[in-house]
XYZ file of C-alpha atoms in Angstrom:
545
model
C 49.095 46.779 51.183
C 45.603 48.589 51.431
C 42.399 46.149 51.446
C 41.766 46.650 47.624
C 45.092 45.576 46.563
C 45.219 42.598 48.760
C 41.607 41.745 47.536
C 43.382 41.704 44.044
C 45.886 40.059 45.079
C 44.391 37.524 46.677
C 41.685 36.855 44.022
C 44.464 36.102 41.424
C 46.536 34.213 43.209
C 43.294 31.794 44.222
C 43.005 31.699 40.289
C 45.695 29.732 39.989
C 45.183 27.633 43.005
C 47.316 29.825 45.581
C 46.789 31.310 49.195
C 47.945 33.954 51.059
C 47.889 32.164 54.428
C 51.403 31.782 54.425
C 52.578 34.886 53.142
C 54.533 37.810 54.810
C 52.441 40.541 55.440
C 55.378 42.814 55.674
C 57.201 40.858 52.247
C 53.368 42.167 50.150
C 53.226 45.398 51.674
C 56.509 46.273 50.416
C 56.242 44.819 46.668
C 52.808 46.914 46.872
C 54.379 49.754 47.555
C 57.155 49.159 44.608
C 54.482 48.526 42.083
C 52.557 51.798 43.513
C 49.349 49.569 43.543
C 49.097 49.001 39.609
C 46.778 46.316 38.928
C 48.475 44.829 35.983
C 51.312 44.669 37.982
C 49.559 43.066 40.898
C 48.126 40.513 39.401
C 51.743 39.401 37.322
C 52.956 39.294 40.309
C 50.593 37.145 42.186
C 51.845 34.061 40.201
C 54.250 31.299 40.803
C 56.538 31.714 42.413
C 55.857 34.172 44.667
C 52.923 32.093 45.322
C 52.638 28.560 45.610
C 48.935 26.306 45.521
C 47.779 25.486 48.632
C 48.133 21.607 48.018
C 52.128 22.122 47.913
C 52.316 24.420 51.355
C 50.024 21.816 52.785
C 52.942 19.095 51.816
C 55.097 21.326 53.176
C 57.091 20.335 50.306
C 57.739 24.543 49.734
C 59.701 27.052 51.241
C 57.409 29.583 53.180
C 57.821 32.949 50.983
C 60.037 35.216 53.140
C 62.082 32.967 54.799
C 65.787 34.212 54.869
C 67.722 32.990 51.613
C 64.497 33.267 49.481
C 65.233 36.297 46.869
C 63.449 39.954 47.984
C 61.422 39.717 45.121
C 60.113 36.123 44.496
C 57.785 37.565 41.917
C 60.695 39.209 39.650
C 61.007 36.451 37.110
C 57.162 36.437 36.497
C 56.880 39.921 36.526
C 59.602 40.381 33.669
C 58.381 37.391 31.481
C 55.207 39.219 31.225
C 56.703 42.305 30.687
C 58.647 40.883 27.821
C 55.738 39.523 26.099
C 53.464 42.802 26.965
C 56.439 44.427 25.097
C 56.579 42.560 21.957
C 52.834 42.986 21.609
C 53.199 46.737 21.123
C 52.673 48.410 18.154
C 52.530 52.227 17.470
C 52.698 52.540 21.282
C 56.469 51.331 21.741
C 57.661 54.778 20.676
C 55.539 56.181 23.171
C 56.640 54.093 25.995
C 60.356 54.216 25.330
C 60.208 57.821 25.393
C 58.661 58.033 28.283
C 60.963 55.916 30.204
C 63.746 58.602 29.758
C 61.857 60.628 32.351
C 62.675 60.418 35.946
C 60.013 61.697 37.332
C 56.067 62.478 36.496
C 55.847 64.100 32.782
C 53.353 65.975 30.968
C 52.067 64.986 27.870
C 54.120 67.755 26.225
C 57.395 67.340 27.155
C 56.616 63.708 26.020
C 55.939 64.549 22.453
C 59.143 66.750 22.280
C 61.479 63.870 23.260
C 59.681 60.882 21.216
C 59.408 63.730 18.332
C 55.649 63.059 17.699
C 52.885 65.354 16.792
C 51.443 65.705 20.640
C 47.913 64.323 19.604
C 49.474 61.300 18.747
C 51.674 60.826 21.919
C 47.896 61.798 23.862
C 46.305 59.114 21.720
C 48.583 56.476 22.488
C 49.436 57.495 25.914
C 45.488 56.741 26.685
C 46.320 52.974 25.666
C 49.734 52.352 27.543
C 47.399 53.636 30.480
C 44.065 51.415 29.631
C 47.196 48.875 29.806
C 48.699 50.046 33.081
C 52.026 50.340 31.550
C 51.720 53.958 32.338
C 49.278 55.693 34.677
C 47.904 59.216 35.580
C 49.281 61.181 38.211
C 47.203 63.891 38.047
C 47.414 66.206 34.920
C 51.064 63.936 34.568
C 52.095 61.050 34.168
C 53.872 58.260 34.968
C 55.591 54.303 35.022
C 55.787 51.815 37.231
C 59.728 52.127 38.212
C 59.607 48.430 37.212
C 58.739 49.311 33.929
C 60.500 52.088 33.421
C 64.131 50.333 34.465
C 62.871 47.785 31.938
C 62.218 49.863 29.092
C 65.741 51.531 29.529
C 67.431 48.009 29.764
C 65.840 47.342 26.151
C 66.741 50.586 24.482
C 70.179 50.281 22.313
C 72.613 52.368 23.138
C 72.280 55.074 20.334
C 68.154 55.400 20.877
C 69.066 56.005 24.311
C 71.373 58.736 23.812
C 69.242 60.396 20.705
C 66.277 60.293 23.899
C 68.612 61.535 26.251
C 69.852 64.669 24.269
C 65.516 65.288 22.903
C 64.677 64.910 26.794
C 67.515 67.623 28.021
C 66.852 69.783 25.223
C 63.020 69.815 25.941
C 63.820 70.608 30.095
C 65.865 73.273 28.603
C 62.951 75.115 26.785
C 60.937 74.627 29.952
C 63.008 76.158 32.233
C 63.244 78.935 29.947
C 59.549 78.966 29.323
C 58.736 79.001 33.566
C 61.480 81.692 34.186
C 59.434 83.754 31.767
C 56.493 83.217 33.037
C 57.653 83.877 36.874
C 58.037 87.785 35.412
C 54.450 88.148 35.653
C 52.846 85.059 37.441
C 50.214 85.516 39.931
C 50.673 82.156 42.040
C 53.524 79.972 42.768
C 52.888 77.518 39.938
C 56.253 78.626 37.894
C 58.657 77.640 41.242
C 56.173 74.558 41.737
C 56.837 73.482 38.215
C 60.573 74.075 38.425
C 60.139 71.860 41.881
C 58.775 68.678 40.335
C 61.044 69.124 37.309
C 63.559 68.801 39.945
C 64.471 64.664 39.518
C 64.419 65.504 35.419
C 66.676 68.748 35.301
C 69.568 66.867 37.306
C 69.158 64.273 34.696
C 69.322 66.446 31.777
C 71.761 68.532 33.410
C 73.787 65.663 33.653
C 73.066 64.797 29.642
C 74.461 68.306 28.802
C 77.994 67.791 30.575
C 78.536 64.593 29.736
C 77.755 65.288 25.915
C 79.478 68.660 26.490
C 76.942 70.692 25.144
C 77.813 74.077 26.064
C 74.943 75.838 25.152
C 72.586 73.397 26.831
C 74.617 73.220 30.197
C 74.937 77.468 30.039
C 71.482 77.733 29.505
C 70.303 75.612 31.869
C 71.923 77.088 34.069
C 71.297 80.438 33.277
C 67.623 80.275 32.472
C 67.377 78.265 35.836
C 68.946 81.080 38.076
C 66.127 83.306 39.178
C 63.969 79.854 39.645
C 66.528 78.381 41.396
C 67.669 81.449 43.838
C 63.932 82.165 45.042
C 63.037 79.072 45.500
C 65.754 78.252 47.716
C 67.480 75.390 45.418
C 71.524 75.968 45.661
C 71.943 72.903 43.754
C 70.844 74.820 40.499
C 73.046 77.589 41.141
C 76.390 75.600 42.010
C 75.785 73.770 38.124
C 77.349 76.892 37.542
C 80.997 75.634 38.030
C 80.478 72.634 35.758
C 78.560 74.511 32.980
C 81.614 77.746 33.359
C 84.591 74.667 32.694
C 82.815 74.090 29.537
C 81.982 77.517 28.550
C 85.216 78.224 29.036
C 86.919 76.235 26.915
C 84.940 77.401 24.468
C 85.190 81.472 25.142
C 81.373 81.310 25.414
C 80.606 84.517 26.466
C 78.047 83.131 29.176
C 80.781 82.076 31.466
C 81.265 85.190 33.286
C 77.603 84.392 34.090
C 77.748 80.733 35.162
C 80.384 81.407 37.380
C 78.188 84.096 39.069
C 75.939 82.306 39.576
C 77.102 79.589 41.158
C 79.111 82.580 43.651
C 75.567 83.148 44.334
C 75.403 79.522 45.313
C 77.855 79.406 47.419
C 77.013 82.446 49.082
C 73.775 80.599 49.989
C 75.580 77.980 51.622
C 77.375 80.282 53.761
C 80.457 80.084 51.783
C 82.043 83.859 51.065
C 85.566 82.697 50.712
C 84.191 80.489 47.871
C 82.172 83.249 46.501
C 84.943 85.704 46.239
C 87.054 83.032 45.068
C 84.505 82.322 41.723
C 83.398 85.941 41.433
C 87.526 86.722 40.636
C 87.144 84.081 38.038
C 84.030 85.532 36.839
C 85.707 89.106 36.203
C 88.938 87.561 34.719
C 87.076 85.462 32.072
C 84.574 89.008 31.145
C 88.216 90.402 31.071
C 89.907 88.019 28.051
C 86.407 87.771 26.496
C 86.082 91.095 26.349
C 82.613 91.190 27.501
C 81.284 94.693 29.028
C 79.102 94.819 32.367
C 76.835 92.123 32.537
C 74.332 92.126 35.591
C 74.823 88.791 36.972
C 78.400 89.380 37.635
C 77.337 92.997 38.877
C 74.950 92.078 40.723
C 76.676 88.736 42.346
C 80.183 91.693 43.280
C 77.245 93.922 44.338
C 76.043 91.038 46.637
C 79.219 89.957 48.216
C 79.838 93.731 49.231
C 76.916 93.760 51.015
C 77.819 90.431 53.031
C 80.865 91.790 53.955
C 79.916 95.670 54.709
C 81.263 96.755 51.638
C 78.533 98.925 51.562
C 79.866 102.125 49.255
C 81.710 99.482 47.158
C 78.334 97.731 47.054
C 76.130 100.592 45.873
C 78.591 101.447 43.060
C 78.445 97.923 42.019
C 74.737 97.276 42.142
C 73.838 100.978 40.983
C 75.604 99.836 38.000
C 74.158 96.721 37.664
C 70.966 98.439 37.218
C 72.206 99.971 33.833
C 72.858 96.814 32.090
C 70.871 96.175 29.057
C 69.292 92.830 30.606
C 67.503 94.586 33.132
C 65.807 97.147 30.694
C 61.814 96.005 31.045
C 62.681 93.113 32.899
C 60.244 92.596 36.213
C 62.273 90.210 38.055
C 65.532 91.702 37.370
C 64.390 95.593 38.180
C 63.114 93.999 41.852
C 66.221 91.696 42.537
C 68.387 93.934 41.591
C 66.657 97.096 42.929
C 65.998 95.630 46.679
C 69.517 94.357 46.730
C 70.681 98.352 46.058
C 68.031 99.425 48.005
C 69.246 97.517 51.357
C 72.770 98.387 50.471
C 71.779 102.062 50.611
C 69.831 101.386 53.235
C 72.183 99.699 55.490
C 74.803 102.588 54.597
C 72.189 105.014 55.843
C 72.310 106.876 52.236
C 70.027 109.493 51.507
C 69.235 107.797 48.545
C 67.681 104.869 50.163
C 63.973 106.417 50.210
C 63.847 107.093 46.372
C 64.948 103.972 45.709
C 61.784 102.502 48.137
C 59.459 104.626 46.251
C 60.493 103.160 42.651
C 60.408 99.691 43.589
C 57.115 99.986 45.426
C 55.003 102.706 42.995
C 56.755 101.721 39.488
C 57.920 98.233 39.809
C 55.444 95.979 42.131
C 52.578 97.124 40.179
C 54.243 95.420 37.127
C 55.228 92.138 37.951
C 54.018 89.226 39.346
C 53.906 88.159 43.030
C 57.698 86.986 43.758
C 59.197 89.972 42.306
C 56.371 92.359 43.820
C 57.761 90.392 46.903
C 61.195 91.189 46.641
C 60.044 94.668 46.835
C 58.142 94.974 49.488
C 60.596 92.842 51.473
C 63.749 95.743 50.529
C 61.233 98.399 51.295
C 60.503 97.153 54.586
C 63.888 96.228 55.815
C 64.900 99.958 54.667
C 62.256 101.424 57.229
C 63.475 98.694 59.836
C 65.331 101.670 61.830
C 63.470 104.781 60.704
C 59.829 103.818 60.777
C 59.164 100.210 62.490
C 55.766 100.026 62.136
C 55.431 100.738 58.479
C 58.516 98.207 58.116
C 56.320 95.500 60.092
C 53.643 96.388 57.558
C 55.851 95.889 54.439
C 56.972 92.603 55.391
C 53.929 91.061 56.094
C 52.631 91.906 52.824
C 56.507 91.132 51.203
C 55.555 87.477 53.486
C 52.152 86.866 51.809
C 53.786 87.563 48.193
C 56.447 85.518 48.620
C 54.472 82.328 49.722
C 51.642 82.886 47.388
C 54.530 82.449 44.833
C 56.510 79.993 46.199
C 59.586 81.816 46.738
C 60.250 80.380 50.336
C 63.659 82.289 50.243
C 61.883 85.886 49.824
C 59.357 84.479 52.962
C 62.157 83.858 54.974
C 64.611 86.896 55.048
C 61.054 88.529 55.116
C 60.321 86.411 57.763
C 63.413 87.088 59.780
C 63.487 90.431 59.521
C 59.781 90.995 61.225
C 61.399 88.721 63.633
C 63.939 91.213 64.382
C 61.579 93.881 64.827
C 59.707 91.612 67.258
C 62.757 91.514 68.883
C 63.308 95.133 69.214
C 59.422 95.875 70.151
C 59.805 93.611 73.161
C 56.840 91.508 71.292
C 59.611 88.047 72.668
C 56.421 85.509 72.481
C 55.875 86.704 68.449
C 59.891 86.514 67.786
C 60.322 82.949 69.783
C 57.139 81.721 67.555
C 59.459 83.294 64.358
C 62.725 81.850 65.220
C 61.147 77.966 65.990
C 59.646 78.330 62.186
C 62.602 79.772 60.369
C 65.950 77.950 61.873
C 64.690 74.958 60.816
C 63.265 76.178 57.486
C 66.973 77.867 56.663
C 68.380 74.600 57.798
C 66.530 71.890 55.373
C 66.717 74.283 52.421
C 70.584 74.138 53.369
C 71.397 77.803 52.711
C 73.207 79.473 55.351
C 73.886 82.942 54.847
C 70.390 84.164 56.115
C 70.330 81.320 58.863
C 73.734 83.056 60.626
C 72.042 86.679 59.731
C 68.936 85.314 62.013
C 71.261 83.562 63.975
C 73.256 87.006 65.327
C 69.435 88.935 65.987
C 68.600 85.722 67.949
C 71.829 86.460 70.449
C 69.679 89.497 71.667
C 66.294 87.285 71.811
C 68.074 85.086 73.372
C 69.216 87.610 75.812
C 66.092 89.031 76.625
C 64.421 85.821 77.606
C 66.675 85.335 80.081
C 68.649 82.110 78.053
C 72.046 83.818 79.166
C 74.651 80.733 78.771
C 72.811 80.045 75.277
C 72.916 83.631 74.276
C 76.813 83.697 74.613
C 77.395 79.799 72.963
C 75.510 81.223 69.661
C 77.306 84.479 70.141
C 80.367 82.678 69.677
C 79.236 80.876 66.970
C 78.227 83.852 64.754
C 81.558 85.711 65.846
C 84.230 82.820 65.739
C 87.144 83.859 63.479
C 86.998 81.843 59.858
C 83.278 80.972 60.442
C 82.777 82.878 57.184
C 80.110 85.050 58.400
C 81.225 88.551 58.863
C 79.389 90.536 61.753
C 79.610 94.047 60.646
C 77.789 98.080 60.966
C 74.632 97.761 63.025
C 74.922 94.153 64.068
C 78.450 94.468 65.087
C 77.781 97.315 67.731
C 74.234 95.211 68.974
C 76.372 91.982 69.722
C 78.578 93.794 71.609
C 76.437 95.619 73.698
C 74.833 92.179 74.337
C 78.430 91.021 74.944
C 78.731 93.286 77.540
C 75.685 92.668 78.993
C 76.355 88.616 79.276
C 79.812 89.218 80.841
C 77.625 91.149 83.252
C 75.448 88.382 83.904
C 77.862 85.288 83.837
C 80.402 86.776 84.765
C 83.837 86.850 82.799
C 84.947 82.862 83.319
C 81.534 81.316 82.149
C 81.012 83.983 79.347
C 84.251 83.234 77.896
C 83.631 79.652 78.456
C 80.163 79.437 76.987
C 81.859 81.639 73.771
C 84.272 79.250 73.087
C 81.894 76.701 73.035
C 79.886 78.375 70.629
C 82.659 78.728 68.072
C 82.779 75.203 67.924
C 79.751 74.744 66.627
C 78.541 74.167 62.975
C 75.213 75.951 61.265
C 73.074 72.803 62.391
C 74.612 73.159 66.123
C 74.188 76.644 66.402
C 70.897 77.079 65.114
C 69.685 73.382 67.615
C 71.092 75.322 70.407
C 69.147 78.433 69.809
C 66.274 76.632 68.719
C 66.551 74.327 71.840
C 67.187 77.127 74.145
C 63.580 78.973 72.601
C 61.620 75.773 72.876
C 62.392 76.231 76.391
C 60.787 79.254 77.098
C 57.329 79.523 78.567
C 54.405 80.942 76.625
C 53.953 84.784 77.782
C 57.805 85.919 78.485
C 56.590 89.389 76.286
């Protein structure tokens, strides 16, 4: 509890004859925090009986507050009678407040209006009284309750204005997510992924509204609208809805189900999952199959994507050329640079001649379009094309692909960016720049949870790993990234580099311990592998090259 809020505190609970000289410090501090320093809700609560007058404690007739048996909130029954009378007094402004207690997080004044189904004027009118009240409170251009008053303003709503609330709130997260996917096209800062970020607490909620009403439409285009959000942002959650939102779609030969299931292939790609992916993408082309519905990019695109994982490359650029000619990617920024880098490091990787023309377009007639992510994603496939050919105009692609993607949020663009200027540190014998890469980005890849690029920077940092002279860790992550059924297949160029640095660690440790130190490695899990690499680089002294 900070000094002001114990000030208040204290003042109101000497207004009714009370002191705090008993009191556990630790017992306030925590009810401040749960009533996030409101002052209304401060000084309700610093009544009997959380505190008792002076006179009584000096009797010693009263339990100290805190002592073990005593409720954890002695203030509770206070708290809610006040509550219940603030309630009743409310006028105009109950509308207001119930609606706002659907939200789980902090709301705009917009989104507000939509669910109560007020003119927003009026919700902004009465919104300014709830707060003069502290019954609701800024947080900066949003709002917010007291999670006290929010669980009881839910407890009071009957069961049918609940669900009417429910269905107005999902439906209104719906139109945003549609409206900030838009608006990512052509956004010049992050503030579309940001958006979709602190929606985060409400979209699992309305998600959750859709399913359980089984609202097709609403769960597919969540879903749907939420993909390119969800995928650049690093946010696998989103994508994996997918597999709910296809069950329903389904079942109703919506002709978005192809889609859903796509996406969430895409999902589980993320997580390192390719078995899983292939398993949904089959599903994906049997349902366009009995619907009858033609080539539609996200399941394109998703094939297009697996190929590439698993060095499908010709297969791949068929695929993803393809994908290119469906009529949702006609004028549309995002999906020209997705899709177009994703065929450009196909070609790329397959060493097809192609590959350059395809750099040019993306760089000269798409990035000039868009806004910063999907300039990004351009830059990024234009520099990983040059990785082999030209390094130094590859470094200078991804630093500028790296300064797109974070002034747009789109951490997952920043890090395969990321990893692949570590690589070419790496190769350029620059080891100080690529240990300073990999300490950043395992543990990035690892608290966004997504996995395929963590294992991608996981196989370059075998030969890092090499070079710095961490042998014995070199050939446990080795045998990590090559252990049969790991779901991470090492093919084309990073095939023949691990095993030239195969050879080169059965040099150095000789055939027992190399085989040793392998098998270890294939025991380990993406958090294990990427702590032992990440270990084995905090170990290395400043100035190794």
């Amino acid at each position: 509890m900070g000094p002001r809020q114990r000030q208040l505190f204290a003042d109101r609970a000497a207004a009714v004859g009370a002191t705090l000289d008993a009191v556990d410090d630790t017992l306030l501090d925590e009810l401040c925090r749960r009533l996030d320093g409101l002052p209304l809700a401060l000084e309700l609560a610093a009544t009997p009986p959380l505190v008792q007058p002076a006179g009584d404690q000096r009797r010693g007739g009263a339990e100290p507050v805190g002592a073990a048996g005593r409720p954890p909130w002695p203030g509770t029954r206070s708290l809610d009678a006040a509550l219940d009378l603030v309630y009743r007094l409310l006028d105009d402004e109950r509308t207001v407040l119930q609606g706002a207690g659907i939200f789980a997080a902090p709301f705009d004044a917009v989104d507000l209006a939509a669910v109560c189904n007020l003119p927003e004027a009026v919700v902004r009118e009465r919104l300014a009284t709830l707060v003069e009240r502290s019954l609701v409170f800024r947080s900066g251009p949003q709002h917010r309750l007291l999670e006290t008053v929010r669980s009881d303003v839910r407890e009071r709503l009957a069961p049918e204005q609940r669900q009417a609330l429910a269905r107005r709130h999902a439906q209104q997260l719906g139109r945003r997510v549609e409206a900030l996917c838009a608006a990512l096209r052509h956004a010049p800062d992050d503030e579309p992924i940001a958006a979709v970020r602190r929606l985060l607490p409400d979209l699992r909620q309305a998600f959750g509204t859709a399913t359980a009403d089984g609202d097709v439409e609403l769960a597919l285009g969540l879903v749907c609208a939420g993909r390119d959000l969800a995928f650049d942002a690093m946010l696998p959650e989103l994508l994996l809805w997918g597999e709910r939102a296809a069950a329903l779609g389904s079942a109703a030969g919506h002709p978005l189900t192809a889609d859903a299931l796509a996406i969430a292939a895409l999902g589980r790609w993320k997580m390192g999952d390719l078995d899983g992916m292939g398993r949904l993408l089959e599903r994906a082309v049997a349902e366009s199959a009995r619907l009858g519905i033609p080539d539609r990019y996200e399941v394109l695109g998703a094939l297009g994507t697996e190929d590439l994982a698993r060095g499908r490359l010709e297969r791949g650029i068929e695929r993803l050329s393809r994908s290119m000619h469906t009529p949702e990617v006609a004028g549309d920024p995002h999906r020209l640079a997705e899709g177009g880098a994703t065929l450009l490091i196909c070609r790329a990787y397959a060493h097809d001649p192609a590959a350059d023309g395809t750099a040019a377009r993306l760089l000269e007639e798409v990035a000039p379009r868009a806004g910063v992510v999907p300039a990004a994603w351009c830059w990024y496939a234009a520099g990983e094309s040059a990785l082999d050919v030209d390094p130094e105009l590859a470094r200078r692609r991804l630093e500028r692909a790296v300064a797109l993607a974070d002034a747009g949020g789109a951490t997952f663009v920043a890090g395969v960016a990321g990893a692949s200027l570590a690589s070419l540190a790496v190769r350029g014998g620059r080891f100080d720049d690529a240990v300073q890469q990999y300490r950043t980005l395992l543990p990035h890849w690892l608290r966004a949870g997504v996995s395929a690029p963590l294992w991608t920077m996981l196989r370059s940092a075998v030969e890092l790993l090499l070079s710095v002279g961490a042998d014995e860790a070199a050939a446990r992550v080795l045998g990590a990234v090559t252990a049969p059924g790991s779901g991470n297949e090492v093919v084309g160029d990073d095939d023949r580099r691990l095993r030239a640095a195969a050879a080169v660690l059965v040099e150095r440790l000789g055939p027992g311990r190399y085989e040793s130190c392998v098998a270890e490695g294939g025991l380990l899990d993406d958090a294990a592998a990427a702590s032992e690499a990440t270990a084995a680089f905090s170990a290395v002294p400043v100035g190794v090259g």
